[in-house]
Short mmCIF file of C-alpha atoms in Angstrom, two decimals:
data_model
loop_
_atom_site.label_atom_id
_atom_site.label_comp_id
_atom_site.label_asym_id
_atom_site.label_seq_id
_atom_site.Cartn_x
_atom_site.Cartn_y
_atom_site.Cartn_z
CA UNK A 1 -75.87 22.61 -7.24
CA UNK A 2 -72.24 22.37 -8.28
CA UNK A 3 -70.52 19.43 -9.93
CA UNK A 4 -67.22 18.60 -8.16
CA UNK A 5 -64.64 16.70 -10.20
CA UNK A 6 -66.98 15.02 -12.62
CA UNK A 7 -70.53 14.89 -13.88
CA UNK A 8 -73.78 14.67 -11.94
CA UNK A 9 -74.73 11.19 -13.16
CA UNK A 10 -78.00 10.44 -11.45
CA UNK A 11 -80.72 12.00 -9.32
CA UNK A 12 -79.20 10.92 -6.02
CA UNK A 13 -75.56 11.85 -6.16
CA UNK A 14 -72.30 11.71 -8.07
CA UNK A 15 -70.66 8.62 -9.48
CA UNK A 16 -67.34 10.40 -9.03
CA UNK A 17 -64.74 7.77 -9.84
CA UNK A 18 -66.15 6.61 -13.18
CA UNK A 19 -67.13 10.11 -14.32
CA UNK A 20 -63.73 11.61 -13.43
CA UNK A 21 -62.07 8.79 -15.39
CA UNK A 22 -64.10 9.58 -18.50
CA UNK A 23 -63.55 13.32 -18.02
CA UNK A 24 -59.79 12.74 -18.22
CA UNK A 25 -60.30 10.75 -21.41
CA UNK A 26 -62.16 13.49 -23.27
CA UNK A 27 -59.64 16.10 -22.07
CA UNK A 28 -57.05 14.36 -24.28
CA UNK A 29 -59.20 14.90 -27.34
CA UNK A 30 -58.37 17.91 -29.48
CA UNK A 31 -60.55 19.05 -32.32
CA UNK A 32 -60.91 22.08 -34.46
CA UNK A 33 -63.22 24.63 -32.80
CA UNK A 34 -63.35 27.90 -34.68
CA UNK A 35 -65.69 30.62 -35.88
CA UNK A 36 -68.50 28.10 -36.41
CA UNK A 37 -68.94 28.05 -32.68
CA UNK A 38 -70.96 31.25 -33.05
CA UNK A 39 -73.79 29.27 -34.62
CA UNK A 40 -76.81 28.87 -32.32
CA UNK A 41 -76.41 26.10 -29.80
CA UNK A 42 -79.85 24.76 -30.58
CA UNK A 43 -78.09 22.23 -32.77
CA UNK A 44 -74.68 20.91 -31.85
CA UNK A 45 -71.86 20.84 -34.35
CA UNK A 46 -71.32 17.08 -34.46
CA UNK A 47 -74.14 16.10 -36.86
CA UNK A 48 -74.54 14.00 -39.95
CA UNK A 49 -76.83 16.56 -41.52
CA UNK A 50 -75.87 17.10 -45.15
CA UNK A 51 -76.57 20.83 -44.88
CA UNK A 52 -74.29 21.33 -41.86
CA UNK A 53 -71.43 19.00 -42.86
CA UNK A 54 -71.30 20.18 -46.50
CA UNK A 55 -71.82 23.88 -45.89
CA UNK A 56 -68.85 26.03 -46.97
CA UNK A 57 -67.80 27.03 -43.41
CA UNK A 58 -67.80 23.42 -42.18
CA UNK A 59 -66.65 21.38 -45.17
CA UNK A 60 -63.01 21.21 -43.96
CA UNK A 61 -63.81 20.05 -40.43
CA UNK A 62 -61.98 16.82 -39.76
CA UNK A 63 -64.14 13.65 -39.56
CA UNK A 64 -62.07 12.60 -36.57
CA UNK A 65 -63.59 15.54 -34.65
CA UNK A 66 -67.14 14.30 -35.08
CA UNK A 67 -66.01 10.73 -34.19
CA UNK A 68 -64.29 12.02 -31.06
CA UNK A 69 -67.37 13.83 -29.74
CA UNK A 70 -69.49 10.70 -30.28
CA UNK A 71 -66.83 8.56 -28.63
CA UNK A 72 -66.83 10.84 -25.56
CA UNK A 73 -70.64 10.66 -25.47
CA UNK A 74 -70.54 6.87 -25.53
CA UNK A 75 -67.99 6.72 -22.66
CA UNK A 76 -70.04 9.05 -20.50
CA UNK A 77 -73.30 7.34 -21.28
CA UNK A 78 -71.85 4.00 -20.16
CA UNK A 79 -70.23 5.48 -17.02
CA UNK A 80 -73.22 7.53 -15.99
CA UNK A 81 -75.87 4.92 -16.62
CA UNK A 82 -77.71 6.67 -19.43
CA UNK A 83 -77.90 9.74 -21.67
CA UNK A 84 -77.40 12.43 -19.03
CA UNK A 85 -74.67 14.57 -20.64
CA UNK A 86 -75.70 16.43 -23.77
CA UNK A 87 -73.54 16.57 -26.92
CA UNK A 88 -73.70 20.38 -26.67
CA UNK A 89 -72.10 20.28 -23.19
CA UNK A 90 -69.49 17.83 -24.44
CA UNK A 91 -68.58 20.09 -27.37
CA UNK A 92 -68.28 23.12 -25.03
CA UNK A 93 -66.05 21.26 -22.61
CA UNK A 94 -63.92 19.70 -25.33
CA UNK A 95 -63.35 23.15 -26.86
CA UNK A 96 -62.26 24.51 -23.47
CA UNK A 97 -59.92 21.61 -22.85
CA UNK A 98 -58.45 21.77 -26.35
CA UNK A 99 -57.51 25.42 -25.70
CA UNK A 100 -56.01 24.54 -22.33
CA UNK A 101 -54.00 21.54 -23.62
CA UNK A 102 -52.47 23.80 -26.27
CA UNK A 103 -51.27 26.32 -23.69
CA UNK A 104 -54.30 28.58 -23.32
CA UNK A 105 -56.46 29.45 -20.32
CA UNK A 106 -58.72 27.04 -18.52
CA UNK A 107 -62.08 28.26 -17.31
CA UNK A 108 -65.39 27.16 -15.84
CA UNK A 109 -68.00 26.13 -18.41
CA UNK A 110 -71.72 26.65 -17.56
CA UNK A 111 -73.49 23.31 -18.08
CA UNK A 112 -77.05 22.19 -18.63
CA UNK A 113 -77.47 22.60 -22.39
CA UNK A 114 -79.70 20.33 -24.39
CA UNK A 115 -79.23 19.22 -28.01
CA UNK A 116 -81.41 20.38 -30.87
CA UNK A 117 -84.48 18.45 -31.93
CA UNK A 118 -83.48 18.92 -35.59
CA UNK A 119 -80.31 19.77 -37.50
CA UNK A 120 -79.71 23.46 -38.28
CA UNK A 121 -80.67 24.52 -41.78
CA UNK A 122 -78.17 25.70 -44.33
CA UNK A 123 -79.62 29.21 -44.13
CA UNK A 124 -79.14 29.22 -40.34
CA UNK A 125 -75.51 28.17 -40.72
CA UNK A 126 -74.67 30.72 -43.40
CA UNK A 127 -76.53 33.41 -41.51
CA UNK A 128 -74.38 32.84 -38.42
CA UNK A 129 -71.00 32.38 -40.05
CA UNK A 130 -69.36 35.32 -41.85
CA UNK A 131 -66.93 34.30 -44.62
CA UNK A 132 -63.17 34.82 -44.15
CA UNK A 133 -63.26 37.54 -46.84
CA UNK A 134 -65.34 39.75 -44.56
CA UNK A 135 -64.09 43.04 -43.12
CA UNK A 136 -64.73 44.35 -39.62
CA UNK A 137 -68.01 46.23 -40.35
CA UNK A 138 -69.50 43.04 -41.79
CA UNK A 139 -68.18 40.94 -38.91
CA UNK A 140 -69.66 43.30 -36.35
CA UNK A 141 -73.00 43.26 -38.09
CA UNK A 142 -73.02 39.45 -37.91
CA UNK A 143 -72.10 39.49 -34.23
CA UNK A 144 -74.73 42.17 -33.43
CA UNK A 145 -77.34 39.48 -34.03
CA UNK A 146 -75.96 37.18 -31.39
CA UNK A 147 -74.20 39.27 -28.74
CA UNK A 148 -70.42 39.65 -28.84
CA UNK A 149 -69.08 43.21 -29.34
CA UNK A 150 -65.83 44.48 -30.89
CA UNK A 151 -63.75 43.20 -27.97
CA UNK A 152 -65.38 39.81 -28.32
CA UNK A 153 -64.69 39.79 -32.07
CA UNK A 154 -61.00 40.48 -31.61
CA UNK A 155 -60.63 37.99 -28.77
CA UNK A 156 -62.57 35.19 -30.46
CA UNK A 157 -60.60 35.72 -33.66
CA UNK A 158 -57.53 34.93 -31.57
CA UNK A 159 -58.59 31.26 -31.71
CA UNK A 160 -56.88 31.36 -35.13
CA UNK A 161 -53.65 30.99 -33.25
CA UNK A 162 -54.40 27.30 -33.76
CA UNK A 163 -55.55 25.31 -36.77
CA UNK A 164 -55.13 25.31 -40.54
CA UNK A 165 -56.67 27.05 -43.50
CA UNK A 166 -57.15 25.84 -47.05
CA UNK A 167 -55.94 27.99 -49.95
CA UNK A 168 -59.47 28.80 -51.06
CA UNK A 169 -60.16 30.77 -47.91
CA UNK A 170 -57.42 33.34 -48.56
CA UNK A 171 -56.51 32.99 -52.27
CA UNK A 172 -58.21 36.31 -53.14
CA UNK A 173 -55.41 37.96 -51.22
CA UNK A 174 -52.80 36.44 -53.49
CA UNK A 175 -54.40 36.47 -56.96
CA UNK A 176 -54.49 38.16 -59.40
CA UNK A 177 -52.16 40.32 -57.32
CA UNK A 178 -51.03 40.54 -53.68
CA UNK A 179 -53.27 42.25 -51.18
CA UNK A 180 -51.48 45.52 -50.26
CA UNK A 181 -52.28 44.91 -46.60
CA UNK A 182 -50.25 41.64 -46.70
CA UNK A 183 -46.49 41.59 -46.11
CA UNK A 184 -44.87 40.79 -49.47
CA UNK A 185 -42.54 38.15 -48.02
CA UNK A 186 -45.47 36.46 -46.29
CA UNK A 187 -47.40 36.49 -49.58
CA UNK A 188 -44.38 34.85 -51.29
CA UNK A 189 -44.30 32.19 -48.57
CA UNK A 190 -48.00 31.42 -49.05
CA UNK A 191 -47.58 31.09 -52.83
CA UNK A 192 -45.24 28.20 -52.23
CA UNK A 193 -48.24 26.32 -50.81
CA UNK A 194 -50.89 27.99 -53.01
CA UNK A 195 -49.17 28.66 -56.37
CA UNK A 196 -52.42 29.34 -58.23
CA UNK A 197 -56.14 29.56 -57.79
CA UNK A 198 -58.19 26.47 -56.90
CA UNK A 199 -55.39 24.56 -55.21
CA UNK A 200 -56.64 22.46 -52.30
CA UNK A 201 -53.51 22.73 -50.13
CA UNK A 202 -53.47 24.14 -46.62
CA UNK A 203 -51.24 26.09 -44.28
CA UNK A 204 -51.14 26.98 -40.60
CA UNK A 205 -53.25 29.90 -39.42
CA UNK A 206 -50.43 31.24 -37.24
CA UNK A 207 -46.98 31.38 -38.90
CA UNK A 208 -45.13 31.84 -35.56
CA UNK A 209 -46.48 29.27 -33.10
CA UNK A 210 -49.02 27.14 -35.07
CA UNK A 211 -49.48 24.54 -32.35
CA UNK A 212 -49.59 26.78 -29.28
CA UNK A 213 -52.54 28.79 -27.97
CA UNK A 214 -50.94 32.16 -27.28
CA UNK A 215 -51.06 35.82 -28.43
CA UNK A 216 -48.74 35.41 -31.41
CA UNK A 217 -51.75 35.63 -33.75
CA UNK A 218 -51.89 39.33 -32.87
CA UNK A 219 -48.16 39.70 -33.49
CA UNK A 220 -48.83 38.24 -36.95
CA UNK A 221 -51.41 40.97 -37.54
CA UNK A 222 -49.03 43.73 -36.45
CA UNK A 223 -46.57 42.41 -39.06
CA UNK A 224 -49.24 42.22 -41.79
CA UNK A 225 -49.08 38.42 -41.67
CA UNK A 226 -52.72 37.61 -40.97
CA UNK A 227 -54.00 34.89 -43.23
CA UNK A 228 -57.62 35.92 -43.73
CA UNK A 229 -59.04 39.29 -44.77
CA UNK A 230 -61.29 39.00 -41.73
CA UNK A 231 -58.24 38.68 -39.50
CA UNK A 232 -55.91 41.27 -40.98
CA UNK A 233 -58.65 43.86 -41.11
CA UNK A 234 -58.81 43.74 -37.30
CA UNK A 235 -55.54 45.65 -37.38
CA UNK A 236 -56.73 48.00 -40.10
CA UNK A 237 -60.06 49.08 -38.73
CA UNK A 238 -59.98 51.86 -36.15
CA UNK A 239 -62.59 50.12 -33.97
CA UNK A 240 -60.50 47.00 -33.43
CA UNK A 241 -56.91 48.05 -33.97
CA UNK A 242 -56.26 49.19 -30.35
CA UNK A 243 -57.32 45.81 -29.01
CA UNK A 244 -55.11 43.98 -31.49
CA UNK A 245 -52.17 46.08 -30.37
CA UNK A 246 -52.96 45.47 -26.70
CA UNK A 247 -53.34 41.70 -27.08
CA UNK A 248 -50.09 41.49 -29.06
CA UNK A 249 -48.11 42.82 -26.08
CA UNK A 250 -50.30 41.52 -23.20
CA UNK A 251 -51.16 37.81 -23.40
CA UNK A 252 -52.95 37.89 -20.05
CA UNK A 253 -55.33 40.54 -21.34
CA UNK A 254 -56.07 38.40 -24.40
CA UNK A 255 -56.67 35.30 -22.24
CA UNK A 256 -59.00 37.24 -19.94
CA UNK A 257 -61.12 38.64 -22.78
CA UNK A 258 -61.11 35.31 -24.62
CA UNK A 259 -62.51 33.52 -21.60
CA UNK A 260 -65.26 36.11 -21.09
CA UNK A 261 -66.22 35.95 -24.76
CA UNK A 262 -66.14 32.18 -24.97
CA UNK A 263 -68.41 31.80 -21.94
CA UNK A 264 -70.79 34.42 -23.28
CA UNK A 265 -70.81 32.84 -26.76
CA UNK A 266 -71.46 29.40 -25.21
CA UNK A 267 -74.69 30.69 -23.77
CA UNK A 268 -76.16 31.97 -27.03
CA UNK A 269 -79.52 30.39 -27.95
CA UNK A 270 -79.06 27.59 -25.41
CA UNK A 271 -81.79 24.99 -25.19
CA UNK A 272 -82.89 23.73 -21.77
CA UNK A 273 -85.64 21.53 -20.42
CA UNK A 274 -88.28 20.56 -22.95
CA UNK A 275 -86.77 22.84 -25.60
CA UNK A 276 -84.26 20.14 -26.59
CA UNK A 277 -83.10 16.60 -25.99
CA UNK A 278 -80.07 14.66 -24.87
CA UNK A 279 -79.01 12.87 -27.97
CA UNK A 280 -78.10 9.21 -27.89
CA UNK A 281 -76.01 9.79 -31.03
CA UNK A 282 -74.44 13.23 -31.48
CA UNK A 283 -74.63 12.87 -35.26
CA UNK A 284 -78.41 12.88 -35.49
CA UNK A 285 -81.42 13.91 -33.39
CA UNK A 286 -83.19 11.13 -31.53
CA UNK A 287 -85.68 9.58 -33.91
CA UNK A 288 -88.37 9.44 -31.27
CA UNK A 289 -88.70 9.91 -27.54
CA UNK A 290 -91.10 8.16 -25.27
CA UNK A 291 -91.79 8.85 -21.64
CA UNK A 292 -88.99 7.51 -19.49
CA UNK A 293 -86.41 6.86 -22.20
CA UNK A 294 -84.20 9.71 -21.00
CA UNK A 295 -83.71 11.50 -17.75
CA UNK A 296 -85.44 14.89 -17.37
CA UNK A 297 -82.23 16.89 -16.99
CA UNK A 298 -78.97 17.33 -18.86
CA UNK A 299 -76.09 17.43 -16.40
CA UNK A 300 -77.47 19.79 -13.82
CA UNK A 301 -79.85 22.40 -15.19
CA UNK A 302 -78.18 25.33 -13.45
CA UNK A 303 -74.76 23.91 -12.74
CA UNK A 304 -71.39 25.40 -13.42
CA UNK A 305 -68.59 22.89 -13.61
CA UNK A 306 -66.28 23.14 -10.58
CA UNK A 307 -62.75 23.13 -11.97
CA UNK A 308 -60.23 20.54 -10.87
CA UNK A 309 -56.94 22.23 -11.67
#
């Protein structure tokens, strides 16, 4: 079954008008969706878990992002007559729409995920998220555990065309001396924001078009202006350099591979049926479930959203 224009809100049919209204609302919400998306989908990102929220990869996520996901959930729950849309599906759709609103591609998102029964542990988070100081061999070894290949690594890293980074995530490239793989003028520019170690300032990931989802991230790499070691090494390593060069001159090729990789990544460790739940609060798992207190499906177990362009 395919959802047309909104969500499948009950067992009989589609409450199209209300659901489309709420879909337009959450499409206006933009939140930071980056490398942490590679963590298993058995637990959604918006959670009050101390381990998840305070873990090094997630500590700089904006509180407004978590509030936005919960606000979307509340709107959909009221419109659809109950908890029928999982927080995991909302996060996947919000990520897609954030990319599109910033100028990137729009693509169909497979639906039917359920939310985790418990928050992810700190070990699970750190085991799925390589640090920004990693080089390509380490990144590929992380990804080998969950699916994406070298092409996926390069394309998904392109999400750094948006967002910001705090000094601590790249300061090792500036102190005690400049990383030789970094353009010296770019290093000087960064030191205006990060004049010494342990400064909690931030800068844009993409120096050229920081608020647009495009291929300029790869142009940055060609000019040795990648912010993270994990980014710049994509242009240094022989396995990934050809794709960086291609994406820098062919935005359509980047968009195509990004879509393929995002859809694939969004289906990693997905929970369905009795493996998970539809949370009534995205921040925490449901305290207890009794028979009949939630519907036995997420959106549509095997549905793929039908795009309304």
